[in-house]
GROMACS .gro file of C-alpha atoms in nm:
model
  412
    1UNK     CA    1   0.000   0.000   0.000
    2UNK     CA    2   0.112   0.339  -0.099
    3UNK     CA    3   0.233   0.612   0.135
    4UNK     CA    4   0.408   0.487   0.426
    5UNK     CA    5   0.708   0.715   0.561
    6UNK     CA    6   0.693   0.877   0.255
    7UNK     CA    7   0.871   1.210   0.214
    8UNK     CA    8   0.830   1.538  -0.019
    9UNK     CA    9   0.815   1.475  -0.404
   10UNK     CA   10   0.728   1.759  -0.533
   11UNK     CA   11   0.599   1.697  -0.891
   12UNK     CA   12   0.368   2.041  -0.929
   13UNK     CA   13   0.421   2.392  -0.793
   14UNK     CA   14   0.056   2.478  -0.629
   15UNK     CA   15  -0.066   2.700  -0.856
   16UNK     CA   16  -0.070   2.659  -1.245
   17UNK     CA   17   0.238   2.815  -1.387
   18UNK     CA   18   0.152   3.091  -1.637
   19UNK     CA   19   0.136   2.971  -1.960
   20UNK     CA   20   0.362   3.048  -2.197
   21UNK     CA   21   0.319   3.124  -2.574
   22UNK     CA   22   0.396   2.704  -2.732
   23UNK     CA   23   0.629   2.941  -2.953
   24UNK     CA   24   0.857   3.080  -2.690
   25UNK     CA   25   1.139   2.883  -2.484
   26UNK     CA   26   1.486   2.930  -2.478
   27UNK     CA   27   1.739   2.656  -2.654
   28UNK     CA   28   1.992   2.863  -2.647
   29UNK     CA   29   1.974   3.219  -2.529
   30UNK     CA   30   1.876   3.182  -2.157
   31UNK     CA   31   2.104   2.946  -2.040
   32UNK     CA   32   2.286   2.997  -1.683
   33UNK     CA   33   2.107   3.123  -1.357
   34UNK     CA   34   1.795   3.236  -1.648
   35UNK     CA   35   1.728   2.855  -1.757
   36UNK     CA   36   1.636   2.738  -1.367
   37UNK     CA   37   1.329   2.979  -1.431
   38UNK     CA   38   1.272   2.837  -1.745
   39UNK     CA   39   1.012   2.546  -1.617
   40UNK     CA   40   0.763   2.857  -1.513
   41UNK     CA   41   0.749   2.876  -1.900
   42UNK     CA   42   0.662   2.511  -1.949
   43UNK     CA   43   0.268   2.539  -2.113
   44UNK     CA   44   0.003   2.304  -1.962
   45UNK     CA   45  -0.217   2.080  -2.234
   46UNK     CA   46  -0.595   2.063  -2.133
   47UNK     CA   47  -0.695   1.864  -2.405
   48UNK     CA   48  -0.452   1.517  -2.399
   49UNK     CA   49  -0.574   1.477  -2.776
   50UNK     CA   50  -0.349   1.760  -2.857
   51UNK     CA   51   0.019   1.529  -2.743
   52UNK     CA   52   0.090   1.490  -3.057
   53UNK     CA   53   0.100   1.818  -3.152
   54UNK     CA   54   0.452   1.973  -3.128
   55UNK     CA   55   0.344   2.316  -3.120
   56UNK     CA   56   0.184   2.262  -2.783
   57UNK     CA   57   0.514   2.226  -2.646
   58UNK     CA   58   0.800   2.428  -2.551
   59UNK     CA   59   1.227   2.371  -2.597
   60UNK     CA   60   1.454   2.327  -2.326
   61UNK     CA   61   1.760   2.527  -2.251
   62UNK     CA   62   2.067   2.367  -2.418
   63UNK     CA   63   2.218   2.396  -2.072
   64UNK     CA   64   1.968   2.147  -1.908
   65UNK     CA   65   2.069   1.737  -1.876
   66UNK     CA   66   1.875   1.445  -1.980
   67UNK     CA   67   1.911   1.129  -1.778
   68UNK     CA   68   1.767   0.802  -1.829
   69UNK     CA   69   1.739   0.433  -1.690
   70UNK     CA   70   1.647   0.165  -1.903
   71UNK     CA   71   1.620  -0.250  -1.751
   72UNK     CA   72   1.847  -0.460  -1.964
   73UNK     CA   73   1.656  -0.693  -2.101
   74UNK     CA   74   1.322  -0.622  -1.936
   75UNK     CA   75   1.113  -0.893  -2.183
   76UNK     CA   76   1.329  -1.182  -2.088
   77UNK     CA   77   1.306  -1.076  -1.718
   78UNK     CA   78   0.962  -1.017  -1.737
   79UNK     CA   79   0.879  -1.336  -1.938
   80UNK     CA   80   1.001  -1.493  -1.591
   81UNK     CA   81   0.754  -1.355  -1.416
   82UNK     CA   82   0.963  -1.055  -1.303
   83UNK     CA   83   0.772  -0.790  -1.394
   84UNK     CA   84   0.723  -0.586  -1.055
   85UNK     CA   85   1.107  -0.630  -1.037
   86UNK     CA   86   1.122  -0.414  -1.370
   87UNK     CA   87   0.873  -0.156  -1.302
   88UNK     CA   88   1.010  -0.093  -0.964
   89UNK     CA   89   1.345  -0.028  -1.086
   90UNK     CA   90   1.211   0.228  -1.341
   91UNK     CA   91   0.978   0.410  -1.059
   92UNK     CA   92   1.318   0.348  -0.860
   93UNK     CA   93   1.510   0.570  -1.099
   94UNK     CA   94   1.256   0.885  -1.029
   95UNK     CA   95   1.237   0.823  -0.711
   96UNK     CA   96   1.645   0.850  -0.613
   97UNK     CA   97   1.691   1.143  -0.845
   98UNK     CA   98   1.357   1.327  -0.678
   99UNK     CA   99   1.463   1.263  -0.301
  100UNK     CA  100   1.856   1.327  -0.396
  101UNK     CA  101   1.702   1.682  -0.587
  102UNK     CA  102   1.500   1.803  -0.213
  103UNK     CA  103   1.139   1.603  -0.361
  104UNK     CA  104   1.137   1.830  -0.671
  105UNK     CA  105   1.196   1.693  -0.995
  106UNK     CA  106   0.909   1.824  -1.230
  107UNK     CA  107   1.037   1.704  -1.579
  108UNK     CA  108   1.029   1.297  -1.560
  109UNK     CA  109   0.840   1.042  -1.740
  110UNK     CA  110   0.760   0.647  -1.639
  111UNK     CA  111   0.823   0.435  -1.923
  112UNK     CA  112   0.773   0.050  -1.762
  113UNK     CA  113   1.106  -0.105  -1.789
  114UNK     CA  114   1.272   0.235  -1.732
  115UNK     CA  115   1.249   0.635  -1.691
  116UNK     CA  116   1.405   0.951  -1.874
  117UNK     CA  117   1.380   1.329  -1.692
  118UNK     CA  118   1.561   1.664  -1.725
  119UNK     CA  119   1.701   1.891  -1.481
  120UNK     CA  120   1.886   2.179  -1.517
  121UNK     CA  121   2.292   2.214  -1.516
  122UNK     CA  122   2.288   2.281  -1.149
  123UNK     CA  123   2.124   1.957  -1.080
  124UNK     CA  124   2.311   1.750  -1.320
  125UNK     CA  125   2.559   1.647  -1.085
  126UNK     CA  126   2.359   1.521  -0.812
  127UNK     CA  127   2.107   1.343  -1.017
  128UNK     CA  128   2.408   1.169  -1.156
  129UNK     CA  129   2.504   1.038  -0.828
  130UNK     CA  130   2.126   0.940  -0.799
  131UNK     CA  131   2.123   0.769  -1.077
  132UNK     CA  132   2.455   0.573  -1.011
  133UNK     CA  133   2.367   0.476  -0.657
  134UNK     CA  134   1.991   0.324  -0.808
  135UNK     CA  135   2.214   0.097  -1.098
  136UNK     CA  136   2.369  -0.017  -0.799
  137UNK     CA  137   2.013  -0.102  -0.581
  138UNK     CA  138   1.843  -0.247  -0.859
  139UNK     CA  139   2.167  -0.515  -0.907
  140UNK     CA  140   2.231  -0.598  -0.589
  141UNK     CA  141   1.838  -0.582  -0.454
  142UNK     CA  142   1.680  -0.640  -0.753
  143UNK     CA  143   1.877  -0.860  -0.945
  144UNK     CA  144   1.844  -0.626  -1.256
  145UNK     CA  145   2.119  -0.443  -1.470
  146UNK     CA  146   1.937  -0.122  -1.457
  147UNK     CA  147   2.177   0.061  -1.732
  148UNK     CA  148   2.162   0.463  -1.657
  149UNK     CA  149   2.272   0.782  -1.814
  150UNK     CA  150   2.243   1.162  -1.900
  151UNK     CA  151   2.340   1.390  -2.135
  152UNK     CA  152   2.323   1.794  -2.218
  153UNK     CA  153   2.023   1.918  -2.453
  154UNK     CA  154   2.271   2.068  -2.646
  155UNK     CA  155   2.444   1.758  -2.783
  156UNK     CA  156   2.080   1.608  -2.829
  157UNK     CA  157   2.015   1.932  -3.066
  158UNK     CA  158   2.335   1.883  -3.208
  159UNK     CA  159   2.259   1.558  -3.358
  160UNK     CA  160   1.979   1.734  -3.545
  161UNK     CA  161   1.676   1.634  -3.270
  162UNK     CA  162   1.502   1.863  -3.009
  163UNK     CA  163   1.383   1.803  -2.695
  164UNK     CA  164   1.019   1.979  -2.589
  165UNK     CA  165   0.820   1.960  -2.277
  166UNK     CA  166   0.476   1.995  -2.157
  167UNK     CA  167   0.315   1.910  -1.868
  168UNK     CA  168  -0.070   1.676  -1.881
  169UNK     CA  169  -0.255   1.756  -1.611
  170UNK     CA  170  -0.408   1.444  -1.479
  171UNK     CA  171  -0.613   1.550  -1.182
  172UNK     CA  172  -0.585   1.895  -0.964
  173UNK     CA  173  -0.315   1.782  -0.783
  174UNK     CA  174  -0.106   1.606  -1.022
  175UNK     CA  175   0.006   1.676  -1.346
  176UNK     CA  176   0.339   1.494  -1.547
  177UNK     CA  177   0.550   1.604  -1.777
  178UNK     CA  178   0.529   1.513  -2.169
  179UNK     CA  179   0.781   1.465  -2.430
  180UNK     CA  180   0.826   1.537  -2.812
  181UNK     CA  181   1.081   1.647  -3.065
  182UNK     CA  182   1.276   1.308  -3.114
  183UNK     CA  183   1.516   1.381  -2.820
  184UNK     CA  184   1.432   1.144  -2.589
  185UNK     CA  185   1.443   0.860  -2.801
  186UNK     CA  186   1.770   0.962  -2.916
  187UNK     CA  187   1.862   0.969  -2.605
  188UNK     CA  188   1.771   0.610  -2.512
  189UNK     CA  189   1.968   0.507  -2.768
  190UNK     CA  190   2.278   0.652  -2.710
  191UNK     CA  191   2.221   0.441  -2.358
  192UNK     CA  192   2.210   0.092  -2.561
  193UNK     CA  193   2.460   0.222  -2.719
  194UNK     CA  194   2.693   0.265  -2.455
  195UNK     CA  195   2.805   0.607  -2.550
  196UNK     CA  196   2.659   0.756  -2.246
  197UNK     CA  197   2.605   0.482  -1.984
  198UNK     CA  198   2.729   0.599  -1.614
  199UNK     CA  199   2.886   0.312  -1.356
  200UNK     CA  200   2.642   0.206  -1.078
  201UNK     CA  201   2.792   0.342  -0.777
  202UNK     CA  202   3.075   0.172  -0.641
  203UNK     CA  203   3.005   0.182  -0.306
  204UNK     CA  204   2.693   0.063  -0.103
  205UNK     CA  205   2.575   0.418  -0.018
  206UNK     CA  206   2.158   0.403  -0.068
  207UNK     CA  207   1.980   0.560  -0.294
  208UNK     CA  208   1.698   0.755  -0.100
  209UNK     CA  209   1.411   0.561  -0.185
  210UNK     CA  210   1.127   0.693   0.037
  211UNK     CA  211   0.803   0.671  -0.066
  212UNK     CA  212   0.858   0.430  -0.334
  213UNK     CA  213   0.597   0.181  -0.301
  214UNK     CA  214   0.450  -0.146  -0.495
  215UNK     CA  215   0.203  -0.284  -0.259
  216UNK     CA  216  -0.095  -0.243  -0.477
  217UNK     CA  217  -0.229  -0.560  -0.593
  218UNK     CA  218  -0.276  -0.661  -0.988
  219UNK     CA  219  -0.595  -0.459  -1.109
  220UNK     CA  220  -0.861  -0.661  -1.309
  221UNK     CA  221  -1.004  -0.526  -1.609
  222UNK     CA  222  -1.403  -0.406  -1.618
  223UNK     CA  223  -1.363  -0.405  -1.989
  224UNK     CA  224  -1.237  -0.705  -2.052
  225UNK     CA  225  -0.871  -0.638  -2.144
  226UNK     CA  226  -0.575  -0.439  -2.039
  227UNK     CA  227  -0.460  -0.286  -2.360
  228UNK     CA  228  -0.085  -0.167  -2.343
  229UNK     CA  229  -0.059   0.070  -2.665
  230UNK     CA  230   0.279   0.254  -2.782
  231UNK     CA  231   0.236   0.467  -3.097
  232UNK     CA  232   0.557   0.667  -3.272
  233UNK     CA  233   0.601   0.854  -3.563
  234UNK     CA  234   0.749   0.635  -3.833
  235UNK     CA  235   1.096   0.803  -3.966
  236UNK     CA  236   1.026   1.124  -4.212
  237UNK     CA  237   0.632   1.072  -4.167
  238UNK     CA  238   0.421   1.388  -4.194
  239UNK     CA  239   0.393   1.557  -3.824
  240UNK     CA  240   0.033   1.635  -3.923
  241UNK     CA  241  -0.066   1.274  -3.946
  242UNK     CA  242   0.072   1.186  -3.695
  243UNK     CA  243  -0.069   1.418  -3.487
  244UNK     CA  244  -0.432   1.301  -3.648
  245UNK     CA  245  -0.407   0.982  -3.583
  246UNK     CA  246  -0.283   1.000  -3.183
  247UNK     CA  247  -0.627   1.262  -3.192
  248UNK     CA  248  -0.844   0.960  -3.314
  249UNK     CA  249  -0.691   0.712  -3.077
  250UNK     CA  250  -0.789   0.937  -2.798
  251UNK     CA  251  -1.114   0.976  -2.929
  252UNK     CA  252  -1.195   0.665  -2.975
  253UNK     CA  253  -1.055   0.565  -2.628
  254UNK     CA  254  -1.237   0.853  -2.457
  255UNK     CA  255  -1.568   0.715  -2.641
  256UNK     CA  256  -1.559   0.389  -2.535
  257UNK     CA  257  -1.508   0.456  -2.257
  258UNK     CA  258  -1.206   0.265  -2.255
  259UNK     CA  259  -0.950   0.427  -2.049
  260UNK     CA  260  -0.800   0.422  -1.661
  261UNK     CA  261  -0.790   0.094  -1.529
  262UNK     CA  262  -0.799   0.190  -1.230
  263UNK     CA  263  -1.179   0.188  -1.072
  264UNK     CA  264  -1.250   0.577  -1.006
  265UNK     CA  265  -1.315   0.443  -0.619
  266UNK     CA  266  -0.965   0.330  -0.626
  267UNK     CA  267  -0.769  -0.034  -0.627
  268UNK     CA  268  -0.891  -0.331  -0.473
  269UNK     CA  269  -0.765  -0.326  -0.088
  270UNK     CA  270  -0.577  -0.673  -0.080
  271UNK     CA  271  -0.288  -0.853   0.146
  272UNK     CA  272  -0.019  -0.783  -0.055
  273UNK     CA  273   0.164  -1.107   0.006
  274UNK     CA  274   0.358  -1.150  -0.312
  275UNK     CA  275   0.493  -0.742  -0.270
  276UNK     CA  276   0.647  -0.802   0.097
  277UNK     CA  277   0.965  -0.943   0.015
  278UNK     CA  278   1.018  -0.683  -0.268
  279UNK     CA  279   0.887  -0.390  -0.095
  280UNK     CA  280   1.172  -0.503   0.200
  281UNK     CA  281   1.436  -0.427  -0.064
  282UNK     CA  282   1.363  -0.077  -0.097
  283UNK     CA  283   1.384  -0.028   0.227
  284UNK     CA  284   1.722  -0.104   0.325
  285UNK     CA  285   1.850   0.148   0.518
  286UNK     CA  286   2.105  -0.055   0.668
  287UNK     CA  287   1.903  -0.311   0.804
  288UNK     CA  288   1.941  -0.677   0.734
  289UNK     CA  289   1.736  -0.871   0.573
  290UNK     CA  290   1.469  -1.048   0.835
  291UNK     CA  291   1.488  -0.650   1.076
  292UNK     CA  292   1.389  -0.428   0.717
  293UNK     CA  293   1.106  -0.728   0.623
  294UNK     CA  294   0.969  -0.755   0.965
  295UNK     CA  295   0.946  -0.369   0.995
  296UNK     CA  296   0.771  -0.327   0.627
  297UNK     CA  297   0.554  -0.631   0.751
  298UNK     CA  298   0.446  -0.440   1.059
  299UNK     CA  299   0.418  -0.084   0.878
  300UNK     CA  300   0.213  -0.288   0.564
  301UNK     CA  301   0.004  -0.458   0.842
  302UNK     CA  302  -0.110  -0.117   0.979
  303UNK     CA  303  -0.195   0.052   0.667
  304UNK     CA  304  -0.348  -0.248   0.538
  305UNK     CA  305  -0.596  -0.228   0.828
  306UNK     CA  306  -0.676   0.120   0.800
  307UNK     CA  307  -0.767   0.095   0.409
  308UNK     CA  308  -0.979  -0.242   0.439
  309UNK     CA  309  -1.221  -0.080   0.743
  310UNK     CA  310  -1.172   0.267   0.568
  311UNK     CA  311  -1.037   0.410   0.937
  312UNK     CA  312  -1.058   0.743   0.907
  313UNK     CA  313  -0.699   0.903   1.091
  314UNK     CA  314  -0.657   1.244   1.169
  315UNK     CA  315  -0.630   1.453   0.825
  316UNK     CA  316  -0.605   1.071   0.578
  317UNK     CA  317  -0.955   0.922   0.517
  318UNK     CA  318  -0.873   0.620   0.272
  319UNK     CA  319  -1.170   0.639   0.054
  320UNK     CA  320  -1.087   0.995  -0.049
  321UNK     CA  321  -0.741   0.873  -0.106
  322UNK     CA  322  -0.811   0.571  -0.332
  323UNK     CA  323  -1.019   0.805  -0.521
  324UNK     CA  324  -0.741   1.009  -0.544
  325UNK     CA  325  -0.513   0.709  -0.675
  326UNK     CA  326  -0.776   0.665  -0.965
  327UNK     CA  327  -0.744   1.007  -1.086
  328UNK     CA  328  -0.372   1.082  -1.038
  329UNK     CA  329  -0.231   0.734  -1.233
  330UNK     CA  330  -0.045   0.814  -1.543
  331UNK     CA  331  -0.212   0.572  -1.760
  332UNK     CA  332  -0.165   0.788  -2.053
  333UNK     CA  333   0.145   0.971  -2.168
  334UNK     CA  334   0.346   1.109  -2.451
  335UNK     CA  335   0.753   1.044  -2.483
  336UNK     CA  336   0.829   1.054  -2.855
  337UNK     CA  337   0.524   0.904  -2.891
  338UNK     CA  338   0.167   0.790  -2.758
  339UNK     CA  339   0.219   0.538  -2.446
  340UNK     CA  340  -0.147   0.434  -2.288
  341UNK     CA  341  -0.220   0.138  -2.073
  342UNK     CA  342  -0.590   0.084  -2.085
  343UNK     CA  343  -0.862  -0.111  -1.958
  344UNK     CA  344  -1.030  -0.202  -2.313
  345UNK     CA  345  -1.339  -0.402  -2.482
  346UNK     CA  346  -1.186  -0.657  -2.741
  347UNK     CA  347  -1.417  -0.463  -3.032
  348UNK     CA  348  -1.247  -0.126  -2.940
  349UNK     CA  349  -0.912  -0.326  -2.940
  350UNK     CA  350  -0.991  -0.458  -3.310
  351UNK     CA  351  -1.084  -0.094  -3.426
  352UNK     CA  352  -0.760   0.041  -3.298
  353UNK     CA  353  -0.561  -0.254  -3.499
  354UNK     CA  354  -0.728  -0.114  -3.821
  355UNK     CA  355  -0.660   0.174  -3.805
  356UNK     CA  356  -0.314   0.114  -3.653
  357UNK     CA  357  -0.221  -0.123  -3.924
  358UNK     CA  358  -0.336   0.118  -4.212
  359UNK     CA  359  -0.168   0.419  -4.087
  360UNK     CA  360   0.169   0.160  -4.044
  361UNK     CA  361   0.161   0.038  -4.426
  362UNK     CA  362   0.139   0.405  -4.556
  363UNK     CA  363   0.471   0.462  -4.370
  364UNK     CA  364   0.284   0.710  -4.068
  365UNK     CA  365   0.385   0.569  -3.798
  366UNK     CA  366   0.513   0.214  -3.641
  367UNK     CA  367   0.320   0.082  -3.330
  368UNK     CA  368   0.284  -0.207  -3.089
  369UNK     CA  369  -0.001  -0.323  -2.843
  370UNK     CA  370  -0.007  -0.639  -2.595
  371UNK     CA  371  -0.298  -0.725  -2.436
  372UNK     CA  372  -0.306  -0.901  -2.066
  373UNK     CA  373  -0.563  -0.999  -1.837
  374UNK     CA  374  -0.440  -0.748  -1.538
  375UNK     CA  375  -0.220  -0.408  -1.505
  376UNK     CA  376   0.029  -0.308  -1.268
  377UNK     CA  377   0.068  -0.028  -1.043
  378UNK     CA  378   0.370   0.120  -0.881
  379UNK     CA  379   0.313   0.434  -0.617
  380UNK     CA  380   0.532   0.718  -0.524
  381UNK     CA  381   0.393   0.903  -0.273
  382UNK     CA  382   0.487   1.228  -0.097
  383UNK     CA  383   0.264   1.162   0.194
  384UNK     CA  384  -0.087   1.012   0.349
  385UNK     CA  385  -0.198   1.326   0.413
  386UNK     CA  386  -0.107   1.499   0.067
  387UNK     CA  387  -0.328   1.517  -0.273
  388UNK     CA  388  -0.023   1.481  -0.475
  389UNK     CA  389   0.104   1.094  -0.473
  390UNK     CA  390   0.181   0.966  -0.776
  391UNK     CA  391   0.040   0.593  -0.953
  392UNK     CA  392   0.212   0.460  -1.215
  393UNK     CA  393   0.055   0.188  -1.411
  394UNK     CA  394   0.154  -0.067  -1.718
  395UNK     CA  395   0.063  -0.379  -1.776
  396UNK     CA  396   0.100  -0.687  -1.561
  397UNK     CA  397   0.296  -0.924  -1.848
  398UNK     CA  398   0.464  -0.781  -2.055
  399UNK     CA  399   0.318  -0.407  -2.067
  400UNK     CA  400   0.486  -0.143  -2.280
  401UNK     CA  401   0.788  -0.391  -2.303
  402UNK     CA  402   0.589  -0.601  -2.493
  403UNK     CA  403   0.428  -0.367  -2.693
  404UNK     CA  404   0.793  -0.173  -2.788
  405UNK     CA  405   0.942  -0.523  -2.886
  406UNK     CA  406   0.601  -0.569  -3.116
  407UNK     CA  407   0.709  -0.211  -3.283
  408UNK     CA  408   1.147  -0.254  -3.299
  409UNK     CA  409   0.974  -0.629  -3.494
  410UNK     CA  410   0.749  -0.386  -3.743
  411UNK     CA  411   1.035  -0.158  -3.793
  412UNK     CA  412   1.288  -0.458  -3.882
   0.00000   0.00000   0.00000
């Protein structure tokens, strides 16, 4: 269950930032001291129909870093029934470089099997370390080679890509940040590559990982399906089409009805058995290995309590918070590309295909979709008693892993 000792990530300022013209930003001509100010200018879409459209979004500084995480591979490990193993290490990776950056990293994005974020060049440094110290949790805890790396905006411009942000506002409390612009993908594959990969940390010095949480169970579909969907522009298509096509996707999702799959009441509250000895390994702390399961067995035996006989605690009442959970999950997002993990009705699932499949053989844009019987969530929460946690779902086997491998196969 989500929450427990959580501390501040900060993934919103309180109050909308003011809107910037989509045209304005600053690549290269407020870098420095001006280009930490530069996220005020980030715009907000209201409309997520509108991801695909570029001009909806805004540069980053050239002076800003890109880092990224990425599971090595995440569909064998998952094909062995791994899977929370791989999601947690990607929620992992935003959760070390938000605690390492004070609880405020704004510019991230949860991709299943891994995670990609900017900070500015003041920042760089630590989330470096961050990310160093979480290769090293997710091999020795996790039994994963969590590869991780970052590089400046400017030598992402310089190989003839840009990197633009917006932010999707999923509920009041929580909105996350969106990608376009070919950057990011670059990006990840400079990291296969090698040609930007950092170490893990050499020594045993913890990542902070507080408030990372898996403890949610597998959610069921009401539709039928869990639908994971990834949708990129094929190389040299029209932006236009593209942009029409991730519109109709949306629309048709939207009509059908066919979207969170996460019940607006919230998750099902069940023992999470299978999560204890996983949830243990994020929190370390120092402690070996029966002290750090005992306490998350006592702490997950408390909470557990208070969300199956909804006992209402000070400020935290757990039916307004699994509400909350239903409204802030990220189940749709935009990095390069359309990423949604839906709860779907097989006919909606076919209509997608056809139109998928059409737009493919004129040379639009490549995709991939798996379909499973449940989705799984992943929490990072700032606190019980805040509005602001954060859900991230994909699905329960395979997900967007198996959906990307589906489009690298269409590509050849």
């Amino acid at each position: 269950l989500c929450g427990v000792g959580a501390n501040m990530l900060t993934a919103q300022p309180a109050a909308n930032p003011p809107r910037s013209s989509p045209a304005d930003g600053c690549p290269t001509q407020c870098n420095g001291p001006m280009s930490e100010n530069w996220i005020d200018l980030v715009p907000e879409l209201k409309d997520f129909g509108q991801a695909a459209d570029a001009s909806q979004y805004t540069t980053l500084p050239d002076d800003w870093s890109i880092g990224v995480s990425d599971v090595v591979n995440s569909t064998t490990e998952i094909d062995a029934g791994r899977y929370k193993n791989v999601n947690l290490a990607g929620a992992g990776t935003i959760s070390a470089v938000a605690n390492a950056l004070g609880g405020h990293l704004p510019l991230f994005i949860f991709a299943g099997d891994g995670a990609r974020f900017a900070v500015p060049a003041s920042q760089a440094d630590i989330a470096a370390d961050a990310l160093s110290r979480a290769a090293m949790w997710a091999r020795r805890d996790l039994g994963l080679d969590l590869r991780v790396g970052m590089v400046r905006v400017g030598d992402v411009r310089a190989s003839g890509l840009d990197t633009r942000a917006a932010f999707w506002r999923a509920s009041d409390n929580v909105r996350y940040a969106i990608f376009t612009g070919g950057g990011m993908a670059w990006v990840e594959e400079q990291l296969k590559e090698g040609s930007i990969e950092l170490a893990p940390s050499a020594s045993e010095d913890e990542p902070d990982l507080t408030g990372l949480s898996c403890q949610w169970g597998p959610i069921t579909p009401r539709n039928g399906n869990i639908l994971s969907l990834i949708v990129k522009p094929a190389p040299n298509s029209n932006g236009s089409e593209i942009a029409d096509i991730v519109s109709e996707v949306v629309s048709i999702l939207e009509s059908a009805d066919a979207l969170s799959p996460v019940p607006m009441d919230g998750p099902e509250v069940r023992w999470p058995s299978a999560s204890l000895p996983l949830q243990a390994r994020v929190a370390y702390g120092g402690w070996g290995t029966i002290p750090r399961y005992l306490r998350v067995l006592a702490a997950t035996a408390f909470m557990w309590l208070v969300f199956r006989f909804s006992l209402r605690l000070g400020g935290f009442e757990p039916k307004r918070y699994r509400r909350e959970i239903a409204i802030n999950t990220d189940f749709r997002k935009f990095d390069d590309g359309l990423l949604m993990t839906v709860d779907c009705p097989g006919e909606v699932i076919a209509q997608l295909r056809q139109i998928l499949d059409e737009a493919q053989a004129h040379g639009t844009l490549l995709y991939g979709m798996h379909v499973q019987d449940e989705a799984l969530m992943t929490c990072i929460a700032p606190s019980v008693l805040s509005s602001d946690h954060m859900h991230f779902v994909d699905g329960a086997s395979g997900g967007y892993a198996a959906a990307a491998q589906m489009m690298r196969q269409a590509a050849g």
